[in-house]
Coordinates of N, CA and C and ligand atoms in Angstrom, one line a residue:
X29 N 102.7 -7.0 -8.3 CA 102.0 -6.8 -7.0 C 102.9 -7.1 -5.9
X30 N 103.1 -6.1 -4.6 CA 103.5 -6.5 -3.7 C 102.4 -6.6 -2.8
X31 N 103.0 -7.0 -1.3 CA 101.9 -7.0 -0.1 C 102.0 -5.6 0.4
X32 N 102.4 -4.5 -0.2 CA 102.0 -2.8 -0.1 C 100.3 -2.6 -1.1
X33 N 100.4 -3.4 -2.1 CA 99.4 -3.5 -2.9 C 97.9 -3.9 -2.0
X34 N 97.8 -5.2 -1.2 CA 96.9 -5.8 -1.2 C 95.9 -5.3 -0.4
X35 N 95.4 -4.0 -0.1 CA 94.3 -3.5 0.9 C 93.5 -3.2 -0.9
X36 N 94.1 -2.3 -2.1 CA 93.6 -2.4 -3.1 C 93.0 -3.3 -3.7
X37 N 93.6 -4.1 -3.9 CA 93.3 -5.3 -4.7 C 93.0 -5.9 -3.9
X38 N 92.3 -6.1 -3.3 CA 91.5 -6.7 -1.7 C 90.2 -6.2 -2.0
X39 N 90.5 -4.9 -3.0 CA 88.8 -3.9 -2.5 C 88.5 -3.9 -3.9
X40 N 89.7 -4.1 -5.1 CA 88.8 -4.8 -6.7 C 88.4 -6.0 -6.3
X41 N 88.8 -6.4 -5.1 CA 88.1 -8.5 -5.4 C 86.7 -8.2 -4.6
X42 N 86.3 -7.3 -4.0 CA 85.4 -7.1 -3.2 C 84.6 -6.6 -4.3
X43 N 84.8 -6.0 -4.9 CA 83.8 -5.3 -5.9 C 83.9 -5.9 -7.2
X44 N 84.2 -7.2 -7.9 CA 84.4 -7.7 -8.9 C 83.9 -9.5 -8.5
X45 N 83.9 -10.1 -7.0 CA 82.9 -11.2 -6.5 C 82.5 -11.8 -5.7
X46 N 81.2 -12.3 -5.6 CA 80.6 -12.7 -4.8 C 81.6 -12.9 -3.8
X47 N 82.4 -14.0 -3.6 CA 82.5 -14.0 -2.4 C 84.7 -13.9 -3.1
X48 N 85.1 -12.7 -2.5 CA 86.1 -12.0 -2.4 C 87.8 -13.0 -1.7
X49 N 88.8 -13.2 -2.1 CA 89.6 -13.5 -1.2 C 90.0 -12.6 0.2
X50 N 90.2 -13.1 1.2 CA 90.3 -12.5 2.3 C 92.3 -11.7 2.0
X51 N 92.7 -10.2 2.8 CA 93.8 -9.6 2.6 C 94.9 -11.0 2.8
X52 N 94.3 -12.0 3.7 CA 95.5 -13.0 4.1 C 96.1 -13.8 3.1
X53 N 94.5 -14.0 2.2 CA 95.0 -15.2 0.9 C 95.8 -14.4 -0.1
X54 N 95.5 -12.9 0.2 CA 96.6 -12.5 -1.3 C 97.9 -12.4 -0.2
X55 N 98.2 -11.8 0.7 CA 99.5 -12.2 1.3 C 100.4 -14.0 1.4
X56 N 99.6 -14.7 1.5 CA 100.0 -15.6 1.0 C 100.1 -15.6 0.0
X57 N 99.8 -15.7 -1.1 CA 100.5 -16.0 -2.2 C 101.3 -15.4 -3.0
X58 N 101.3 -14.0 -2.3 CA 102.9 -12.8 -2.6 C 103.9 -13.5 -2.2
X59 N 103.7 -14.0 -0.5 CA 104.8 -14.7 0.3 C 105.2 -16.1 0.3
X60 N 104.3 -16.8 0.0 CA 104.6 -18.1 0.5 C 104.3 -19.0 -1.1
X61 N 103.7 -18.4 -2.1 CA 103.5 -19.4 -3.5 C 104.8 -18.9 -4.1
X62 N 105.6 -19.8 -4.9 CA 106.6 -19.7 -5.3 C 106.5 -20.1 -6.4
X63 N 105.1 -20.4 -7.0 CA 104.6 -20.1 -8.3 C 103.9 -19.1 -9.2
X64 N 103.6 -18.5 -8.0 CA 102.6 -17.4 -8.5 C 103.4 -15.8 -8.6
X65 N 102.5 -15.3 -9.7 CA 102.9 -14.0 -10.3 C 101.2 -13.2 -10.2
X66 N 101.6 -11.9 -9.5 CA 99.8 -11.3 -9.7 C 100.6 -9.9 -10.1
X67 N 100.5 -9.3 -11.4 CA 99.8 -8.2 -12.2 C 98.6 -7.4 -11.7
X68 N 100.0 -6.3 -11.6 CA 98.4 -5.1 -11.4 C 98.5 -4.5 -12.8
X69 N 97.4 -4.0 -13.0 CA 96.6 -3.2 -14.0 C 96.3 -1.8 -13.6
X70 N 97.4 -0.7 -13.7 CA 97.2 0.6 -13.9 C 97.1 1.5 -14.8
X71 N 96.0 2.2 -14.4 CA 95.6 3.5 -15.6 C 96.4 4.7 -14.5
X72 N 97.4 5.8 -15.2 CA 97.3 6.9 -14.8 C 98.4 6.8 -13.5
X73 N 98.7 5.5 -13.3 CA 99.5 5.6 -11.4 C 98.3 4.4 -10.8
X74 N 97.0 4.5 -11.3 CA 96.1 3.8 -10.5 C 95.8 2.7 -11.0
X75 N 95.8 2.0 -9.1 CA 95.5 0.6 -9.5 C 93.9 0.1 -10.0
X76 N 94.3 -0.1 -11.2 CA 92.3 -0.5 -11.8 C 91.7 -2.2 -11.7
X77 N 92.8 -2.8 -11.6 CA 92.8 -4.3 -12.1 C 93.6 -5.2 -11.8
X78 N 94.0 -6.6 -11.7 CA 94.8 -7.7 -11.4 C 94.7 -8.8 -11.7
X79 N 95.5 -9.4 -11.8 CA 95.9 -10.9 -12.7 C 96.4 -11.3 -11.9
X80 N 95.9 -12.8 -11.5 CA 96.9 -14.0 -10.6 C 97.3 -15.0 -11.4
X81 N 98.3 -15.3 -11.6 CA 98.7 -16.5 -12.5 C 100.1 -17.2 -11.4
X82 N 99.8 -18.8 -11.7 CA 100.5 -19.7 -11.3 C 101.5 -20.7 -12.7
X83 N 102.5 -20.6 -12.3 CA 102.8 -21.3 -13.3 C 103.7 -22.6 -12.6
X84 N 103.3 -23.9 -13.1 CA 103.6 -25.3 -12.7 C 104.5 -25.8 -13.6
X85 N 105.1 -26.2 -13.9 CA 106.3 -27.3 -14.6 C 105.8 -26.3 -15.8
X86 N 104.8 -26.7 -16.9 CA 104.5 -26.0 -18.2 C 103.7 -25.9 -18.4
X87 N 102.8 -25.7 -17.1 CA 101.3 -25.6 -17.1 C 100.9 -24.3 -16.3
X88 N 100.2 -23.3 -16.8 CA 99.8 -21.8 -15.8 C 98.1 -21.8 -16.0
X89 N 97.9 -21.6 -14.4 CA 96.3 -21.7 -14.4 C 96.3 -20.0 -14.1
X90 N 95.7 -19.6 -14.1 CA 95.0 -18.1 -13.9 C 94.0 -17.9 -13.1
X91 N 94.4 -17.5 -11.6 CA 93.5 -17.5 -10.2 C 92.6 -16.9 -10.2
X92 N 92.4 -15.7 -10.8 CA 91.5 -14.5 -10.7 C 91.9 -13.6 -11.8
X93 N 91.1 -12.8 -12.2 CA 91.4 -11.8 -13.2 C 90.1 -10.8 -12.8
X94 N 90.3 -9.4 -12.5 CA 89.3 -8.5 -12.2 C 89.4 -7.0 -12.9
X95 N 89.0 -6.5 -13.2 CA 88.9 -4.9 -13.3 C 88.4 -3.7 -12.6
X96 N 88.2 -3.1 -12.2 CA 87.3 -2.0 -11.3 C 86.3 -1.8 -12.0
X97 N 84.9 -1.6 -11.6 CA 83.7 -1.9 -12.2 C 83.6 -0.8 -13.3
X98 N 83.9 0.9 -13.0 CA 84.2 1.6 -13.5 C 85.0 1.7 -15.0
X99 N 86.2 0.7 -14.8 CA 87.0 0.7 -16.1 C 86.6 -0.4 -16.6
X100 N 85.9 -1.4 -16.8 CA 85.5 -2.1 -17.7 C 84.9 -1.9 -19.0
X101 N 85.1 -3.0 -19.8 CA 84.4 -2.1 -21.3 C 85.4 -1.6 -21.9
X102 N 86.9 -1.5 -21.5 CA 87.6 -0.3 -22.5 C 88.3 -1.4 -22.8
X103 N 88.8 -2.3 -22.8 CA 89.7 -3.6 -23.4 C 90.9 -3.6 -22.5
X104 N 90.6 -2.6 -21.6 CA 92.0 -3.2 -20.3 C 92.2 -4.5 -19.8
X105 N 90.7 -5.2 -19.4 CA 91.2 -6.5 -19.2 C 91.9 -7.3 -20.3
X106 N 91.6 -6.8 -21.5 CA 92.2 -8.0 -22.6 C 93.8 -7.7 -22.8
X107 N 94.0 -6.1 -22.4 CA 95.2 -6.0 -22.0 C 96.4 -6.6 -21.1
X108 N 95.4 -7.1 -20.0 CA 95.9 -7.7 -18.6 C 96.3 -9.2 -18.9
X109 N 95.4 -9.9 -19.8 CA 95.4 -11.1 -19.9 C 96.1 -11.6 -20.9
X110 N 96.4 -10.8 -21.7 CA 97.4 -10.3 -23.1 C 99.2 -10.9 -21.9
X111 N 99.2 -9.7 -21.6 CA 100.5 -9.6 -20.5 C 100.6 -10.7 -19.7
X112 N 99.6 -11.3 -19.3 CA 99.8 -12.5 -18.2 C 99.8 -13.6 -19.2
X113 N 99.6 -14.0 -20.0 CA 99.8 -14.6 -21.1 C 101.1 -14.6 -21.9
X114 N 102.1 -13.8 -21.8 CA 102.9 -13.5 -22.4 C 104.2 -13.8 -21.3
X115 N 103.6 -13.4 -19.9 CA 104.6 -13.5 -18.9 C 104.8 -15.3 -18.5
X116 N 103.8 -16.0 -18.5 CA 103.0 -17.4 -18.4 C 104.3 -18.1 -19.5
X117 N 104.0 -18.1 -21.2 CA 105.0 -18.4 -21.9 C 106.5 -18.2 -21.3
X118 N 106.7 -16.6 -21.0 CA 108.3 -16.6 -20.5 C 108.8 -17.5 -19.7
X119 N 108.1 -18.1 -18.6 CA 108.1 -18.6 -18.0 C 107.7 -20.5 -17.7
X120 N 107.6 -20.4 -19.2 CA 107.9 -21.6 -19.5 C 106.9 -22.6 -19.8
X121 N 104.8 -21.7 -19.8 CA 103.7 -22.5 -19.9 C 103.9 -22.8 -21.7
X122 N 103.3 -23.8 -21.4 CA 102.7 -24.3 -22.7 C 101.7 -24.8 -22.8
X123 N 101.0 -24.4 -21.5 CA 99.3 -24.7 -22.1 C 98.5 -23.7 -20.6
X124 N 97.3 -23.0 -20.7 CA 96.9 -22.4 -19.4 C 95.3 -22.8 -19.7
X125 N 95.4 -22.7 -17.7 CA 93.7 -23.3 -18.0 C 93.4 -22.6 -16.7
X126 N 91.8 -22.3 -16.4 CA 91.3 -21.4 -15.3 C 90.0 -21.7 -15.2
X127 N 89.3 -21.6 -14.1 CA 87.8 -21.7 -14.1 C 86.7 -20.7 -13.5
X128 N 85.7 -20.9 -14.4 CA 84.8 -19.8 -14.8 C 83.6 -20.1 -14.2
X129 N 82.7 -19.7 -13.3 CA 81.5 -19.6 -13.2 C 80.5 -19.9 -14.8
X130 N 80.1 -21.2 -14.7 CA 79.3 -21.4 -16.1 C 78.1 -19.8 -16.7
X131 N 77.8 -19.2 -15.9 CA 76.8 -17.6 -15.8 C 77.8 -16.8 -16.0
X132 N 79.0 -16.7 -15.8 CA 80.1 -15.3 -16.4 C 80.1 -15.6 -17.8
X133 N 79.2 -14.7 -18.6 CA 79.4 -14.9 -19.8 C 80.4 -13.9 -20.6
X134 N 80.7 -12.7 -20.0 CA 81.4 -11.6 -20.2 C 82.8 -12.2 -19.9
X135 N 83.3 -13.2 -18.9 CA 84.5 -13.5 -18.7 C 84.9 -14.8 -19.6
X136 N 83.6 -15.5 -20.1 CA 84.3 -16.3 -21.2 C 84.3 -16.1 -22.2
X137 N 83.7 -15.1 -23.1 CA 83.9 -14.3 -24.2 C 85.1 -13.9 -24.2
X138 N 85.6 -13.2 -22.9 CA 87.1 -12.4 -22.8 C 88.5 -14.2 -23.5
X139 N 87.9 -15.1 -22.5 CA 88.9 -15.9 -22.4 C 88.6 -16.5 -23.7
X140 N 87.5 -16.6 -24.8 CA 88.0 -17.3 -26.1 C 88.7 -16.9 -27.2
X141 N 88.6 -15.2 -26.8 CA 89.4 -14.5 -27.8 C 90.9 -14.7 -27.9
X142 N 91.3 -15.3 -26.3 CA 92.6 -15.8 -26.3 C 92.6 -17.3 -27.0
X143 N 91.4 -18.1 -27.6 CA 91.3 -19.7 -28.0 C 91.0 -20.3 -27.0
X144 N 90.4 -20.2 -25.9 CA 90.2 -20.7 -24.0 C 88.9 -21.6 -24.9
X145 N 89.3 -22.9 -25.0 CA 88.2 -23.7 -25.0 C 87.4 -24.5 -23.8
X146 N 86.1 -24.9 -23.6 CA 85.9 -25.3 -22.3 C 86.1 -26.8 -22.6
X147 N 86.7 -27.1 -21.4 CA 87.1 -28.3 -21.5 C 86.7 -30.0 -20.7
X148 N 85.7 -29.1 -19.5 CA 84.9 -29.1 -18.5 C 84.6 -28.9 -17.4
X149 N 83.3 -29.6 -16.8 CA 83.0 -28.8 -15.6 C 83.1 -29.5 -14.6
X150 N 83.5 -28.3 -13.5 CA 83.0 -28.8 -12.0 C 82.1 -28.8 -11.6
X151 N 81.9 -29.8 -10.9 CA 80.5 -29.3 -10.5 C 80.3 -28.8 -8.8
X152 N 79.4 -28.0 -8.8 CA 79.3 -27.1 -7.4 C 80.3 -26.5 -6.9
X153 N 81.4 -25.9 -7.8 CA 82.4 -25.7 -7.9 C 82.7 -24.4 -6.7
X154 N 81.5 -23.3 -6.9 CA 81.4 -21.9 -5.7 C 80.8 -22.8 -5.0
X155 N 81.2 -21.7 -3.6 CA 80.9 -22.9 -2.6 C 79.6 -21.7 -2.0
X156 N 79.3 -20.1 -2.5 CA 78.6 -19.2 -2.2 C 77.2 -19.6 -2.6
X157 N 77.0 -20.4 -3.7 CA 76.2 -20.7 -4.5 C 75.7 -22.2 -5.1
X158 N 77.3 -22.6 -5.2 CA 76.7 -23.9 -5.3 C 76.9 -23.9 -7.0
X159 N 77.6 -23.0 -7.6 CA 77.2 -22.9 -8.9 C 78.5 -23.8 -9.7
X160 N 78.2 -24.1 -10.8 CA 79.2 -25.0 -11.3 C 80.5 -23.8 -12.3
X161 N 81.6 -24.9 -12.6 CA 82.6 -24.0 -12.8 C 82.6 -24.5 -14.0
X162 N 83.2 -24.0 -15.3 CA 83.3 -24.5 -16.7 C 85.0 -24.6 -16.2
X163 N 85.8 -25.6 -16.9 CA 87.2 -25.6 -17.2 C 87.4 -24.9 -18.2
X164 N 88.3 -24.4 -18.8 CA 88.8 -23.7 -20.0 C 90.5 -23.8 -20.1
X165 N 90.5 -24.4 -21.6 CA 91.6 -24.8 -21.7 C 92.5 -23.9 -22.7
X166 N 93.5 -23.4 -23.0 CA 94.2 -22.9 -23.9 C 95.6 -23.8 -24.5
X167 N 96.0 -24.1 -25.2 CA 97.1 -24.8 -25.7 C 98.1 -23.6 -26.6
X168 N 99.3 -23.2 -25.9 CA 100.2 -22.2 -26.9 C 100.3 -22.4 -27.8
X169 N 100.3 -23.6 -28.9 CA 101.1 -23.7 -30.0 C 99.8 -23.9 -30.8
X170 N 98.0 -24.2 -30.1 CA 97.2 -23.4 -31.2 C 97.3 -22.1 -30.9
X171 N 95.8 -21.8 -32.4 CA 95.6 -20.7 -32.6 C 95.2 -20.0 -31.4
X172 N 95.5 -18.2 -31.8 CA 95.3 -18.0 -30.4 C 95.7 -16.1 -30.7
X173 N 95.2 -15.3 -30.1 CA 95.6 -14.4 -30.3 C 97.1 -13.6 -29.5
X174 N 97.7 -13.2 -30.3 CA 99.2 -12.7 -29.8 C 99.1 -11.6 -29.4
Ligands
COA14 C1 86.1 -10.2 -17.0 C2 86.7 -8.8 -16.9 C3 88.1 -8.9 -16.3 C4 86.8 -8.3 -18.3 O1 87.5 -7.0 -18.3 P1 87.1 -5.8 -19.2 O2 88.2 -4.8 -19.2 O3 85.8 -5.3 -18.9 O4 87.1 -6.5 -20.7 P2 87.5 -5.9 -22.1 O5 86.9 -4.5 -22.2 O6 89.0 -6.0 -22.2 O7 86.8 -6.9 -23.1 C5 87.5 -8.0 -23.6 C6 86.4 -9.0 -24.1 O8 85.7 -9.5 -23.0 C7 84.3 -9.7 -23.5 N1 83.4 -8.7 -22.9 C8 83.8 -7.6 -22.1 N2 82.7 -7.0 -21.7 C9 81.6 -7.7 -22.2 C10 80.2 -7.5 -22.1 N3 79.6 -6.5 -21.4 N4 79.4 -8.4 -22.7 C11 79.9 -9.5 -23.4 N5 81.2 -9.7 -23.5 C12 82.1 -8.8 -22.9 C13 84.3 -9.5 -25.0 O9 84.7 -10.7 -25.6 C14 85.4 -8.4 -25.1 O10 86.0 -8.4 -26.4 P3 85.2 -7.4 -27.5 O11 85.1 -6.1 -26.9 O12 86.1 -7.5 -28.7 O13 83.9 -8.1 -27.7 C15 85.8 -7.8 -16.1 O14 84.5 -7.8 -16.7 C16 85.7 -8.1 -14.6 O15 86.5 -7.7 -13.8 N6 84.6 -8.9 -14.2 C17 84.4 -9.2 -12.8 C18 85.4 -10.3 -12.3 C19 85.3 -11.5 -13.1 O16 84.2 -12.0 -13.5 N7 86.5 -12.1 -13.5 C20 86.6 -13.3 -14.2 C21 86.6 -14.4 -13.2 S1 86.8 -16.0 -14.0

């Protein structure tokens, strides 16, 4: 993803959550995180999807992960998260962890097929809501799907 990308993927985060990052936070972190890597997900030329991953000394959290409401269901996201997972290792993780709305049950299903164990919560974690966050943890060197 570049910042040519981000009016799109500004408009999957609008349509994928409650409360959306603004065009500025994803320009920031094209421009100014020097950890972060965001994956787009295209079908066809088109952008359907995105992956934000940070990766820290040997630790990669996973910022966001969305699909277009449309393409969901066909295992593109598991594709996305497959690739950011792979790119995470290259780059030197050996363990990734990200947080979930404890009610996305569809997004933690996605994340155990990778081994994402929860590991715990925040609490009041959305600030939209008030709703608590599950931790979820992955370790590379367990089981896990490749
Ligand atoms: C979470 C998200 C990225 C998944 O993408 P997707 O392309 O629809 O998911 P896939 O088709 O690749 O499904 C992968 C796995 O996710 C889970 N899953 C997907 N859709 C599901 C559903 N409707 N009900 C239950 N589990 C579901 C399943 O474990 C599925 O594997 P399976 O088909 O072998 O059972 C997508 O639903 C999305 O963009 N949601 C809104 C944004 C969001 O909540 N992101 C996560 C923030 S932490």
């Amino acid at each position: 993803m570049t910042v040519d990308d981000v009016d799109i993927v500004a408009s999957i985060d609008k349509q994928s959550f409650p409360k959306p990052w603004s065009k500025e936070t994803f320009i920031n972190e094209l421009t100014q995180n020097r950890y972060a890597t965001y994956l787009l997900l295209l079908v066809n030329e088109k952008i359907v999807g995105y992956c934000g991953l940070w990766v820290i000394v040997d630790e990669a959290h996973i910022t966001n992960i969305a699909v277009l409401p449309e393409y969901r269901g066909k295992k593109l996201g598991e594709e996305l998260l497959k690739k950011t997972i792979q790119i995470a290792k290259e780059q030197g993780a050996a363990s990734m962890t990200l947080e979930v709305r404890v009610s996305n049950k569809i997004a933690q299903n996605l994340y155990a097929k990778f081994g994402f164990q929860i590991g715990g919560v925040r609490k009041n974690y959305y600030t939209n809501n008030g709703e608590d966050a599950f931790v979820m943890w992955v370790k590379f060197n367990e089981k896990q799907s490749e």
